[in-house]
Tab-separated table of C-alpha atoms and ligand atoms in Angstrom:
chain	number	residue	atom	x	y	z
Y	1399	UNK	CA	-27.859	-1.514	-43.171
Y	1400	UNK	CA	-28.219	-1.501	-46.767
Y	1401	UNK	CA	-29.390	-5.172	-48.581
Y	1402	UNK	CA	-26.747	-5.036	-51.428
Y	1403	UNK	CA	-23.498	-4.580	-50.188
Y	1404	UNK	CA	-21.307	-2.000	-52.058
Y	1405	UNK	CA	-18.300	-3.964	-52.718
Y	1406	UNK	CA	-16.709	-0.923	-53.425
Y	1407	UNK	CA	-16.538	-0.047	-49.734
Y	1408	UNK	CA	-13.335	-2.002	-49.043
Y	1409	UNK	CA	-11.565	0.127	-45.850
Y	1410	UNK	CA	-8.636	1.775	-47.752
Y	1411	UNK	CA	-8.201	4.824	-45.850
Y	1412	UNK	CA	-5.785	4.479	-42.265
Y	1413	UNK	CA	-8.424	4.916	-39.482
Y	1414	UNK	CA	-5.918	5.756	-36.886
Y	1415	UNK	CA	-5.892	9.594	-35.655
Y	1416	UNK	CA	-2.607	11.832	-37.192
Y	1417	UNK	CA	0.307	11.517	-34.256
Y	1418	UNK	CA	-1.586	9.405	-32.128
Y	1419	UNK	CA	-0.015	8.913	-28.496
Y	1420	UNK	CA	0.488	6.231	-26.085
Y	1421	UNK	CA	-1.499	5.832	-23.082
Y	1422	UNK	CA	-0.036	5.223	-19.472
Y	1423	UNK	CA	-3.429	3.074	-19.111
Y	1424	UNK	CA	-6.488	2.922	-20.268
Y	1425	UNK	CA	-10.737	2.432	-18.325
Y	1426	UNK	CA	-13.327	1.375	-20.304
Y	1427	UNK	CA	-16.938	1.070	-19.381
Y	1428	UNK	CA	-19.190	-1.482	-21.365
Y	1429	UNK	CA	-22.494	-0.638	-20.368
Y	1430	UNK	CA	-26.460	-0.599	-21.880
Y	1431	UNK	CA	-28.791	-3.316	-21.720
Y	1432	UNK	CA	-27.763	-5.443	-24.364
Y	1433	UNK	CA	-25.750	-8.321	-23.759
Y	1434	UNK	CA	-22.189	-8.725	-23.451
Y	1435	UNK	CA	-21.000	-6.341	-21.325
Y	1436	UNK	CA	-19.151	-8.844	-19.501
Y	1437	UNK	CA	-18.160	-11.090	-22.010
Y	1438	UNK	CA	-16.361	-8.066	-23.496
Y	1439	UNK	CA	-14.751	-7.338	-20.133
Y	1440	UNK	CA	-13.317	-11.281	-20.345
Y	1441	UNK	CA	-12.096	-11.132	-23.359
Y	1442	UNK	CA	-10.029	-7.421	-22.438
Y	1443	UNK	CA	-8.323	-10.191	-19.899
Y	1444	UNK	CA	-7.524	-13.115	-22.377
Y	1445	UNK	CA	-5.589	-9.886	-23.763
Y	1446	UNK	CA	-3.909	-9.044	-21.258
Y	1447	UNK	CA	-2.615	-12.554	-19.666
Y	1448	UNK	CA	-1.133	-13.114	-22.960
Y	1449	UNK	CA	0.637	-10.559	-22.610
Y	1450	UNK	CA	1.825	-11.526	-18.755
Y	1451	UNK	CA	-0.038	-8.607	-17.359
Y	1452	UNK	CA	-1.361	-8.926	-13.703
Y	1453	UNK	CA	-4.832	-9.189	-13.547
Y	1454	UNK	CA	-7.256	-9.257	-10.876
Y	1455	UNK	CA	-11.404	-9.269	-11.374
Y	1456	UNK	CA	-13.944	-7.863	-9.154
Y	1457	UNK	CA	-17.399	-9.158	-9.143
Y	1458	UNK	CA	-19.940	-6.949	-7.078
Y	1459	UNK	CA	-22.821	-9.219	-8.080
Y	1460	UNK	CA	-21.957	-12.271	-8.091
Y	1461	UNK	CA	-21.925	-14.962	-5.174
Y	1462	UNK	CA	-18.928	-16.566	-4.404
Y	1463	UNK	CA	-20.275	-20.011	-4.920
Y	1464	UNK	CA	-21.585	-19.767	-8.302
Y	1465	UNK	CA	-19.023	-21.468	-10.750
Y	1466	UNK	CA	-19.112	-19.476	-13.800
Y	1467	UNK	CA	-16.473	-20.342	-16.463
Y	1468	UNK	CA	-15.220	-17.240	-16.326
Y	1469	UNK	CA	-14.021	-17.746	-12.776
Y	1470	UNK	CA	-12.658	-21.375	-13.579
Y	1471	UNK	CA	-10.659	-20.007	-16.529
Y	1472	UNK	CA	-9.325	-16.654	-14.507
Y	1473	UNK	CA	-8.312	-18.421	-11.618
Y	1474	UNK	CA	-6.719	-21.307	-13.870
Y	1475	UNK	CA	-4.465	-18.394	-15.190
Y	1476	UNK	CA	-3.916	-16.613	-12.442
Y	1477	UNK	CA	-6.189	-13.829	-11.809
Y	1478	UNK	CA	-6.953	-12.401	-8.145
Y	1479	UNK	CA	-10.497	-13.013	-8.462
Y	1480	UNK	CA	-12.938	-12.057	-5.760
Y	1481	UNK	CA	-16.552	-12.714	-6.572
Y	1482	UNK	CA	-18.219	-10.645	-3.237
Y	1483	UNK	CA	-21.330	-10.168	-4.372
Y	1484	UNK	CA	-24.693	-11.325	-2.210
Y	1485	UNK	CA	-26.187	-12.940	-5.409
Y	1486	UNK	CA	-28.707	-11.417	-7.017
Y	1487	UNK	CA	-31.004	-8.823	-4.596
Y	1488	UNK	CA	-34.209	-10.015	-5.942
Y	1489	UNK	CA	-33.560	-13.341	-4.354
Y	1490	UNK	CA	-32.352	-11.792	-1.111
Y	1491	UNK	CA	-34.047	-11.430	2.215
Y	1492	UNK	CA	-31.377	-9.006	3.846
Y	1493	UNK	CA	-31.004	-5.988	2.076
Y	1494	UNK	CA	-28.672	-4.465	4.719
Y	1495	UNK	CA	-26.279	-7.318	4.712
Y	1496	UNK	CA	-25.599	-7.187	0.765
Y	1497	UNK	CA	-24.905	-3.638	1.224
Y	1498	UNK	CA	-22.622	-4.338	3.712
Y	1499	UNK	CA	-21.464	-6.716	0.914
Y	1500	UNK	CA	-20.989	-4.224	-1.449
Y	1501	UNK	CA	-19.505	-1.936	0.447
Y	1502	UNK	CA	-16.908	-3.955	1.741
Y	1503	UNK	CA	-16.563	-5.021	-2.009
Y	1504	UNK	CA	-15.597	-2.139	-3.080
Y	1505	UNK	CA	-13.525	-1.188	-0.469
Y	1506	UNK	CA	-11.724	-4.527	-2.250
Y	1507	UNK	CA	-11.831	-2.994	-5.255
Y	1508	UNK	CA	-9.642	0.150	-4.240
Y	1509	UNK	CA	-6.892	-1.255	-2.968
Y	1510	UNK	CA	-6.337	-3.712	-5.931
Y	1511	UNK	CA	-6.454	-1.095	-7.402
Y	1512	UNK	CA	-4.360	1.915	-5.112
Y	1513	UNK	CA	-2.403	-1.266	-4.940
Y	1514	UNK	CA	-0.679	-0.536	-8.357
Y	1515	UNK	CA	0.275	-4.075	-8.317
Y	1516	UNK	CA	-2.082	-4.775	-11.161
Y	1517	UNK	CA	-2.084	-4.075	-14.810
Y	1518	UNK	CA	-5.823	-4.649	-15.392
Y	1519	UNK	CA	-8.337	-4.618	-12.765
Y	1520	UNK	CA	-12.291	-5.658	-14.203
Y	1521	UNK	CA	-14.751	-3.955	-12.521
Y	1522	UNK	CA	-17.645	-6.231	-12.986
Y	1523	UNK	CA	-21.372	-4.882	-12.755
Y	1524	UNK	CA	-19.632	-2.302	-10.845
Y	1525	UNK	CA	-22.502	0.457	-12.106
Y	1526	UNK	CA	-25.662	-1.391	-9.796
Y	1527	UNK	CA	-23.877	-0.503	-6.185
Y	1528	UNK	CA	-24.163	3.394	-8.104
Y	1529	UNK	CA	-27.508	2.721	-8.995
Y	1530	UNK	CA	-28.922	1.390	-5.564
Y	1531	UNK	CA	-27.326	3.958	-4.203
Y	1532	UNK	CA	-25.174	1.928	-1.878
Y	1533	UNK	CA	-21.695	3.640	-3.022
Y	1534	UNK	CA	-21.778	6.987	-4.463
Y	1535	UNK	CA	-20.189	7.613	-7.772
Y	1536	UNK	CA	-18.160	10.415	-7.058
Y	1537	UNK	CA	-15.561	7.679	-4.591
Y	1538	UNK	CA	-15.147	5.760	-7.578
Y	1539	UNK	CA	-14.701	8.373	-9.742
Y	1540	UNK	CA	-11.483	9.660	-7.524
Y	1541	UNK	CA	-10.190	6.087	-6.812
Y	1542	UNK	CA	-9.718	6.133	-10.756
Y	1543	UNK	CA	-8.598	9.864	-10.985
Y	1544	UNK	CA	-6.278	9.005	-8.210
Y	1545	UNK	CA	-4.901	5.574	-9.757
Y	1546	UNK	CA	-1.168	4.216	-10.130
Y	1547	UNK	CA	-0.458	5.198	-13.797
Y	1548	UNK	CA	-0.237	1.680	-15.249
Y	1549	UNK	CA	-3.331	-0.051	-14.303
Y	1550	UNK	CA	-6.221	-0.566	-16.593
Y	1551	UNK	CA	-9.709	-0.574	-15.777
Y	1552	UNK	CA	-12.802	-2.503	-16.757
Y	1553	UNK	CA	-16.399	-1.832	-15.392
Y	1554	UNK	CA	-19.657	-3.105	-16.744
Y	1555	UNK	CA	-22.838	-2.903	-15.920
Y	1556	UNK	CA	-26.163	-0.744	-17.039
Y	1557	UNK	CA	-26.890	2.697	-16.471
Y	1558	UNK	CA	-23.146	4.157	-16.233
Y	1559	UNK	CA	-23.429	6.826	-14.395
Y	1560	UNK	CA	-22.760	10.275	-15.932
Y	1561	UNK	CA	-19.329	10.743	-13.939
Y	1562	UNK	CA	-18.399	7.341	-14.761
Y	1563	UNK	CA	-18.608	8.383	-18.412
Y	1564	UNK	CA	-16.892	10.903	-17.892
Y	1565	UNK	CA	-13.823	10.359	-16.577
Y	1566	UNK	CA	-13.885	7.191	-18.815
Y	1567	UNK	CA	-11.744	6.878	-22.187
Y	1568	UNK	CA	-13.446	4.201	-23.806
Y	1569	UNK	CA	-17.553	3.471	-23.081
Y	1570	UNK	CA	-19.420	1.166	-24.995
Y	1571	UNK	CA	-23.044	0.954	-24.873
Y	1572	UNK	CA	-24.831	-2.804	-25.610
Y	1573	UNK	CA	-27.619	-1.837	-26.966
Y	1574	UNK	CA	-30.234	-4.846	-27.027
Y	1575	UNK	CA	-31.883	-5.823	-30.304
Y	1576	UNK	CA	-32.839	-9.205	-29.118
Y	1577	UNK	CA	-32.060	-11.601	-26.647
Y	1578	UNK	CA	-33.047	-15.752	-25.860
Y	1579	UNK	CA	-34.486	-15.028	-22.889
Y	1580	UNK	CA	-36.889	-12.748	-24.423
Y	1581	UNK	CA	-37.779	-16.632	-25.885
Y	1582	UNK	CA	-38.374	-17.953	-22.838
Y	1583	UNK	CA	-34.637	-19.823	-22.821
Y	1584	UNK	CA	-32.544	-19.918	-20.004
Y	1585	UNK	CA	-28.886	-18.819	-19.536
Y	1586	UNK	CA	-27.012	-21.366	-21.887
Y	1587	UNK	CA	-23.337	-22.837	-19.893
Y	1588	UNK	CA	-20.548	-21.752	-22.269
Y	1589	UNK	CA	-22.732	-19.480	-23.930
Y	1590	UNK	CA	-24.061	-16.996	-20.274
Y	1591	UNK	CA	-21.933	-17.775	-17.563
L	430	LIG	P1	-23.068	-11.351	-20.563
L	430	LIG	O1	-22.169	-12.148	-19.186
L	430	LIG	O2	-23.340	-12.996	-20.981
L	430	LIG	O3	-21.803	-10.500	-21.092
L	430	LIG	P2	-23.743	-8.719	-19.488
L	430	LIG	O4	-22.276	-8.761	-18.592
L	430	LIG	O5	-23.801	-8.155	-20.425
L	430	LIG	O6	-23.795	-10.454	-20.205
L	430	LIG	P3	-25.474	-8.721	-17.351
L	430	LIG	O7	-26.806	-7.421	-17.296
L	430	LIG	O8	-24.766	-8.444	-16.817
L	430	LIG	O9	-25.149	-8.900	-19.215
L	430	LIG	O10	-26.513	-10.098	-17.381
L	430	LIG	C1	-26.126	-11.070	-17.021
L	430	LIG	C2	-27.073	-12.461	-17.674
L	430	LIG	O11	-28.007	-12.065	-17.642
L	430	LIG	C3	-25.918	-13.339	-18.727
L	430	LIG	O12	-26.306	-14.531	-18.556
L	430	LIG	C4	-26.971	-12.072	-20.500
L	430	LIG	O13	-26.820	-13.385	-20.799
L	430	LIG	C5	-28.318	-11.893	-19.671
L	430	LIG	N1	-28.558	-11.075	-20.360
L	430	LIG	C6	-27.535	-10.046	-20.660
L	430	LIG	N2	-28.630	-9.069	-21.550
L	430	LIG	C7	-29.664	-9.466	-21.516
L	430	LIG	C8	-31.171	-8.954	-21.468
L	430	LIG	N3	-31.224	-8.148	-22.254
L	430	LIG	N4	-32.411	-9.583	-21.142
L	430	LIG	C9	-31.771	-10.390	-20.181
L	430	LIG	N5	-30.632	-11.236	-20.398
L	430	LIG	C10	-29.711	-10.449	-20.662
L	431	LIG	MG1	-23.015	-9.019	-16.868
């Protein structure tokens, strides 16, 4: 990044591809170690609601008893909200219970997608289920590829498997540059949840 900005570099060319086509739906993946994966997903949720889309959110790690801000506002705005996780794995003393919960959560997500009832389905922290070997990436890819054509998806989580990246339209890797947590600052209400 230059220290002195070049003021002649304003965007004058139209960046849109020529002969662009409209997609029936898109699959977005937000991955990487930096903050912003879920925040960006909920940004899309707000856009979708503004267009009167029907939206479903499945949270695979978050337990139903934590009340995060995005759930509060999502429910108020009519989002079908399912927080189906068992919390953080490092807090768990019964991993087989967590695995069963995760597999059931994936089953519910697959049904929400296949139902065609929703224009947008957000699968928050889904990638961890693949990383831990709890749900095969191939099952997720199959659900994506066979979804009703109008169903848009946003998937979040670190270490997105290659198979998922391959079928997605837009993949963004959030890069950790700096995080308040590194300086010992704990999660902040209104910013982190
Ligand atoms: P957010 O929900 O804030 O967009 P995220 O979805 O990118 O974050 P997760 O891996 O889901 O990140 O982490 C959830 C929580 O951990 C959030 O409160 C977030 O602020 C925090 N977090 C995210 N990235 C980092 C990081 N690199 N180091 C420490 N904490 C992080
Ligand atoms: Mg997240």
